[in-house]
Amino acid sequence: VYFGTYEQLKEKLLQQRKNDAMRCNPLLASIFAGGIAGSLSWAIVYPVDLIKSRIQALPLDCTKVDRSIPRIATTIVRNDGWKALYRGFGITVLRAFPVNAVILTAHSELRTLFD
């Protein structure tokens, strides 16, 4: 999802550049595509990451059943609703967009440089 979204979105933005009077700078296309790709990746994995964090916070003497992903997910949804699986997501995306924009742009530029 991560690299695929980045490459597809970047390619679309650059294709639009050829056909549109508003030119999209290749560097800006890479930055924007990287930010969106990172944000989308977090949107997909965020509930699993939240469940993992809850499991890590459990006491060591907790039973295997109580540590299971289905048990934790069910408990979260039952007690707090589906929205609780995305609690804190906004701040994560706020951080993820610029971080992934820089990482994927740097990766792309370095790959171009060394190819």
PDB file of N, CA, C and O in Angstrom, residues 27-70:
ATOM      1  N   LEU A  27       9.150  17.790  -7.632  1.00  0.00           N
ATOM      2  CA  LEU A  27       9.499  17.673  -6.220  1.00  0.00           C
ATOM      3  C   LEU A  27       8.249  17.818  -5.343  1.00  0.00           C
ATOM      4  O   LEU A  27       8.043  17.050  -4.400  1.00  0.00           O
ATOM      5  N   LEU A  28       7.388  18.777  -5.672  1.00  0.00           N
ATOM      6  CA  LEU A  28       6.146  18.948  -4.911  1.00  0.00           C
ATOM      7  C   LEU A  28       5.222  17.747  -5.092  1.00  0.00           C
ATOM      8  O   LEU A  28       4.539  17.343  -4.151  1.00  0.00           O
ATOM      9  N   ALA A  29       5.190  17.182  -6.299  1.00  0.00           N
ATOM     10  CA  ALA A  29       4.373  15.980  -6.540  1.00  0.00           C
ATOM     11  C   ALA A  29       4.867  14.840  -5.659  1.00  0.00           C
ATOM     12  O   ALA A  29       4.073  14.116  -5.058  1.00  0.00           O
ATOM     13  N   SER A  30       6.166  14.690  -5.543  1.00  0.00           N
ATOM     14  CA  SER A  30       6.755  13.644  -4.717  1.00  0.00           C
ATOM     15  C   SER A  30       6.442  13.868  -3.235  1.00  0.00           C
ATOM     16  O   SER A  30       6.091  12.938  -2.515  1.00  0.00           O
ATOM     17  N   ILE A  31       6.549  15.109  -2.795  1.00  0.00           N
ATOM     18  CA  ILE A  31       6.266  15.439  -1.393  1.00  0.00           C
ATOM     19  C   ILE A  31       4.807  15.157  -1.061  1.00  0.00           C
ATOM     20  O   ILE A  31       4.489  14.512  -0.055  1.00  0.00           O
ATOM     21  N   PHE A  32       3.903  15.631  -1.905  1.00  0.00           N
ATOM     22  CA  PHE A  32       2.472  15.428  -1.670  1.00  0.00           C
ATOM     23  C   PHE A  32       2.111  13.938  -1.694  1.00  0.00           C
ATOM     24  O   PHE A  32       1.403  13.445  -0.820  1.00  0.00           O
ATOM     25  N   ALA A  33       2.616  13.218  -2.696  1.00  0.00           N
ATOM     26  CA  ALA A  33       2.330  11.787  -2.810  1.00  0.00           C
ATOM     27  C   ALA A  33       2.872  11.026  -1.606  1.00  0.00           C
ATOM     28  O   ALA A  33       2.211  10.108  -1.086  1.00  0.00           O
ATOM     29  N   GLY A  34       4.048  11.390  -1.118  1.00  0.00           N
ATOM     30  CA  GLY A  34       4.626  10.736   0.053  1.00  0.00           C
ATOM     31  C   GLY A  34       3.794  10.965   1.303  1.00  0.00           C
ATOM     32  O   GLY A  34       3.559  10.049   2.091  1.00  0.00           O
ATOM     33  N   GLY A  35       3.329  12.199   1.493  1.00  0.00           N
ATOM     34  CA  GLY A  35       2.492  12.503   2.649  1.00  0.00           C
ATOM     35  C   GLY A  35       1.182  11.748   2.626  1.00  0.00           C
ATOM     36  O   GLY A  35       0.743  11.196   3.639  1.00  0.00           O
ATOM     37  N   ILE A  36       0.549  11.700   1.461  1.00  0.00           N
ATOM     38  CA  ILE A  36      -0.728  10.979   1.330  1.00  0.00           C
ATOM     39  C   ILE A  36      -0.513   9.480   1.530  1.00  0.00           C
ATOM     40  O   ILE A  36      -1.290   8.819   2.219  1.00  0.00           O
ATOM     41  N   ALA A  37       0.536   8.929   0.952  1.00  0.00           N
ATOM     42  CA  ALA A  37       0.815   7.489   1.086  1.00  0.00           C
ATOM     43  C   ALA A  37       1.040   7.110   2.547  1.00  0.00           C
ATOM     44  O   ALA A  37       0.516   6.095   3.024  1.00  0.00           O
ATOM     45  N   GLY A  38       1.802   7.915   3.262  1.00  0.00           N
ATOM     46  CA  GLY A  38       2.044   7.641   4.677  1.00  0.00           C
ATOM     47  C   GLY A  38       0.780   7.756   5.506  1.00  0.00           C
ATOM     48  O   GLY A  38       0.511   6.922   6.386  1.00  0.00           O
ATOM     49  N   SER A  39      -0.028   8.753   5.222  1.00  0.00           N
ATOM     50  CA  SER A  39      -1.288   8.944   5.954  1.00  0.00           C
ATOM     51  C   SER A  39      -2.247   7.794   5.691  1.00  0.00           C
ATOM     52  O   SER A  39      -2.904   7.297   6.620  1.00  0.00           O
ATOM     53  N   LEU A  40      -2.341   7.360   4.446  1.00  0.00           N
ATOM     54  CA  LEU A  40      -3.216   6.237   4.105  1.00  0.00           C
ATOM     55  C   LEU A  40      -2.740   4.958   4.787  1.00  0.00           C
ATOM     56  O   LEU A  40      -3.557   4.184   5.307  1.00  0.00           O
ATOM     57  N   SER A  41      -1.449   4.740   4.814  1.00  0.00           N
ATOM     58  CA  SER A  41      -0.912   3.551   5.488  1.00  0.00           C
ATOM     59  C   SER A  41      -1.280   3.556   6.968  1.00  0.00           C
ATOM     60  O   SER A  41      -1.679   2.530   7.516  1.00  0.00           O
ATOM     61  N   TRP A  42      -1.149   4.705   7.618  1.00  0.00           N
ATOM     62  CA  TRP A  42      -1.524   4.801   9.022  1.00  0.00           C
ATOM     63  C   TRP A  42      -3.012   4.569   9.210  1.00  0.00           C
ATOM     64  O   TRP A  42      -3.429   3.951  10.206  1.00  0.00           O
ATOM     65  N   ALA A  43      -3.839   5.055   8.281  1.00  0.00           N
ATOM     66  CA  ALA A  43      -5.291   4.851   8.395  1.00  0.00           C
ATOM     67  C   ALA A  43      -5.632   3.365   8.389  1.00  0.00           C
ATOM     68  O   ALA A  43      -6.552   2.932   9.082  1.00  0.00           O
ATOM     69  N   ILE A  44      -4.879   2.597   7.634  1.00  0.00           N
ATOM     70  CA  ILE A  44      -5.131   1.158   7.539  1.00  0.00           C
ATOM     71  C   ILE A  44      -4.637   0.423   8.787  1.00  0.00           C
ATOM     72  O   ILE A  44      -5.332  -0.438   9.320  1.00  0.00           O
ATOM     73  N   VAL A  45      -3.457   0.744   9.271  1.00  0.00           N
ATOM     74  CA  VAL A  45      -2.864  -0.022  10.369  1.00  0.00           C
ATOM     75  C   VAL A  45      -3.158   0.535  11.766  1.00  0.00           C
ATOM     76  O   VAL A  45      -2.862  -0.128  12.755  1.00  0.00           O
ATOM     77  N   TYR A  46      -3.740   1.714  11.847  1.00  0.00           N
ATOM     78  CA  TYR A  46      -3.906   2.368  13.151  1.00  0.00           C
ATOM     79  C   TYR A  46      -4.668   1.517  14.169  1.00  0.00           C
ATOM     80  O   TYR A  46      -4.213   1.387  15.315  1.00  0.00           O
ATOM     81  N   PRO A  47      -5.814   0.921  13.808  1.00  0.00           N
ATOM     82  CA  PRO A  47      -6.511   0.104  14.813  1.00  0.00           C
ATOM     83  C   PRO A  47      -5.660  -1.066  15.330  1.00  0.00           C
ATOM     84  O   PRO A  47      -5.671  -1.359  16.524  1.00  0.00           O
ATOM     85  N   VAL A  48      -4.907  -1.695  14.455  1.00  0.00           N
ATOM     86  CA  VAL A  48      -4.052  -2.807  14.864  1.00  0.00           C
ATOM     87  C   VAL A  48      -2.940  -2.308  15.782  1.00  0.00           C
ATOM     88  O   VAL A  48      -2.600  -2.951  16.779  1.00  0.00           O
ATOM     89  N   ASP A  49      -2.388  -1.143  15.477  1.00  0.00           N
ATOM     90  CA  ASP A  49      -1.346  -0.554  16.308  1.00  0.00           C
ATOM     91  C   ASP A  49      -1.895  -0.198  17.689  1.00  0.00           C
ATOM     92  O   ASP A  49      -1.225  -0.398  18.704  1.00  0.00           O
ATOM     93  N   LEU A  50      -3.117   0.312  17.734  1.00  0.00           N
ATOM     94  CA  LEU A  50      -3.746   0.635  19.013  1.00  0.00           C
ATOM     95  C   LEU A  50      -3.931  -0.633  19.859  1.00  0.00           C
ATOM     96  O   LEU A  50      -3.618  -0.647  21.048  1.00  0.00           O
ATOM     97  N   ILE A  51      -4.416  -1.695  19.224  1.00  0.00           N
ATOM     98  CA  ILE A  51      -4.607  -2.970  19.921  1.00  0.00           C
ATOM     99  C   ILE A  51      -3.269  -3.502  20.426  1.00  0.00           C
ATOM    100  O   ILE A  51      -3.161  -3.971  21.559  1.00  0.00           O
ATOM    101  N   LYS A  52      -2.230  -3.418  19.600  1.00  0.00           N
ATOM    102  CA  LYS A  52      -0.886  -3.850  20.010  1.00  0.00           C
ATOM    103  C   LYS A  52      -0.422  -3.081  21.241  1.00  0.00           C
ATOM    104  O   LYS A  52       0.112  -3.659  22.189  1.00  0.00           O
ATOM    105  N   SER A  53      -0.660  -1.784  21.249  1.00  0.00           N
ATOM    106  CA  SER A  53      -0.254  -0.964  22.396  1.00  0.00           C
ATOM    107  C   SER A  53      -1.014  -1.351  23.656  1.00  0.00           C
ATOM    108  O   SER A  53      -0.443  -1.378  24.756  1.00  0.00           O
ATOM    109  N   ARG A  54      -2.294  -1.650  23.495  1.00  0.00           N
ATOM    110  CA  ARG A  54      -3.090  -2.084  24.655  1.00  0.00           C
ATOM    111  C   ARG A  54      -2.582  -3.417  25.198  1.00  0.00           C
ATOM    112  O   ARG A  54      -2.528  -3.629  26.403  1.00  0.00           O
ATOM    113  N   ILE A  55      -2.214  -4.321  24.301  1.00  0.00           N
ATOM    114  CA  ILE A  55      -1.682  -5.619  24.729  1.00  0.00           C
ATOM    115  C   ILE A  55      -0.358  -5.413  25.467  1.00  0.00           C
ATOM    116  O   ILE A  55      -0.117  -6.025  26.509  1.00  0.00           O
ATOM    117  N   GLN A  56       0.487  -4.549  24.972  1.00  0.00           N
ATOM    118  CA  GLN A  56       1.775  -4.289  25.616  1.00  0.00           C
ATOM    119  C   GLN A  56       1.612  -3.665  27.001  1.00  0.00           C
ATOM    120  O   GLN A  56       2.474  -3.829  27.858  1.00  0.00           O
ATOM    121  N   ALA A  57       0.505  -2.971  27.221  1.00  0.00           N
ATOM    122  CA  ALA A  57       0.273  -2.316  28.510  1.00  0.00           C
ATOM    123  C   ALA A  57      -0.350  -3.247  29.549  1.00  0.00           C
ATOM    124  O   ALA A  57      -0.440  -2.887  30.729  1.00  0.00           O
ATOM    125  N   LEU A  58      -0.753  -4.447  29.131  1.00  0.00           N
ATOM    126  CA  LEU A  58      -1.363  -5.397  30.071  1.00  0.00           C
ATOM    127  C   LEU A  58      -0.313  -5.944  31.038  1.00  0.00           C
ATOM    128  O   LEU A  58       0.871  -6.031  30.691  1.00  0.00           O
ATOM    129  N   PRO A  59      -0.752  -6.335  32.236  1.00  0.00           N
ATOM    130  CA  PRO A  59       0.200  -6.938  33.179  1.00  0.00           C
ATOM    131  C   PRO A  59       0.761  -8.256  32.628  1.00  0.00           C
ATOM    132  O   PRO A  59       0.114  -8.939  31.840  1.00  0.00           O
ATOM    133  N   LEU A  60       1.953  -8.607  33.054  1.00  0.00           N
ATOM    134  CA  LEU A  60       2.595  -9.822  32.559  1.00  0.00           C
ATOM    135  C   LEU A  60       1.853 -11.097  32.943  1.00  0.00           C
ATOM    136  O   LEU A  60       1.944 -12.102  32.240  1.00  0.00           O
ATOM    137  N   ASP A  61       1.122 -11.077  34.046  1.00  0.00           N
ATOM    138  CA  ASP A  61       0.422 -12.278  34.482  1.00  0.00           C
ATOM    139  C   ASP A  61      -0.951 -12.443  33.828  1.00  0.00           C
ATOM    140  O   ASP A  61      -1.721 -13.317  34.199  1.00  0.00           O
ATOM    141  N   CYS A  62      -1.238 -11.662  32.822  1.00  0.00           N
ATOM    142  CA  CYS A  62      -2.507 -11.731  32.094  1.00  0.00           C
ATOM    143  C   CYS A  62      -2.542 -13.035  31.268  1.00  0.00           C
ATOM    144  O   CYS A  62      -1.526 -13.457  30.724  1.00  0.00           O
ATOM    145  N   THR A  63      -3.719 -13.645  31.167  1.00  0.00           N
ATOM    146  CA  THR A  63      -3.831 -14.901  30.409  1.00  0.00           C
ATOM    147  C   THR A  63      -3.675 -14.633  28.915  1.00  0.00           C
ATOM    148  O   THR A  63      -3.891 -13.521  28.448  1.00  0.00           O
ATOM    149  N   LYS A  64      -3.333 -15.704  28.180  1.00  0.00           N
ATOM    150  CA  LYS A  64      -3.183 -15.580  26.730  1.00  0.00           C
ATOM    151  C   LYS A  64      -4.495 -15.168  26.073  1.00  0.00           C
ATOM    152  O   LYS A  64      -4.489 -14.396  25.113  1.00  0.00           O
ATOM    153  N   VAL A  65      -5.593 -15.664  26.571  1.00  0.00           N
ATOM    154  CA  VAL A  65      -6.902 -15.312  26.012  1.00  0.00           C
ATOM    155  C   VAL A  65      -7.170 -13.819  26.191  1.00  0.00           C
ATOM    156  O   VAL A  65      -7.651 -13.146  25.283  1.00  0.00           O
ATOM    157  N   ASP A  66      -6.847 -13.300  27.372  1.00  0.00           N
ATOM    158  CA  ASP A  66      -7.063 -11.873  27.634  1.00  0.00           C
ATOM    159  C   ASP A  66      -6.101 -10.996  26.831  1.00  0.00           C
ATOM    160  O   ASP A  66      -6.369  -9.818  26.628  1.00  0.00           O
ATOM    161  N   ARG A  67      -4.996 -11.552  26.362  1.00  0.00           N
ATOM    162  CA  ARG A  67      -4.019 -10.822  25.557  1.00  0.00           C
ATOM    163  C   ARG A  67      -4.291 -10.928  24.062  1.00  0.00           C
ATOM    164  O   ARG A  67      -3.575 -10.337  23.267  1.00  0.00           O
ATOM    165  N   SER A  68      -5.289 -11.659  23.663  1.00  0.00           N
ATOM    166  CA  SER A  68      -5.522 -11.905  22.236  1.00  0.00           C
ATOM    167  C   SER A  68      -6.070 -10.659  21.534  1.00  0.00           C
ATOM    168  O   SER A  68      -6.771  -9.837  22.131  1.00  0.00           O
ATOM    169  N   ILE A  69      -5.737 -10.544  20.272  1.00  0.00           N
ATOM    170  CA  ILE A  69      -6.189  -9.413  19.469  1.00  0.00           C
ATOM    171  C   ILE A  69      -7.719  -9.352  19.421  1.00  0.00           C
ATOM    172  O   ILE A  69      -8.294  -8.278  19.639  1.00  0.00           O
ATOM    173  N   PRO A  70      -8.407 -10.481  19.160  1.00  0.00           N
ATOM    174  CA  PRO A  70      -9.876 -10.408  19.130  1.00  0.00           C
ATOM    175  C   PRO A  70     -10.480  -9.958  20.468  1.00  0.00           C
ATOM    176  O   PRO A  70     -11.434  -9.173  20.483  1.00  0.00           O
TER     177      PRO A  70
END
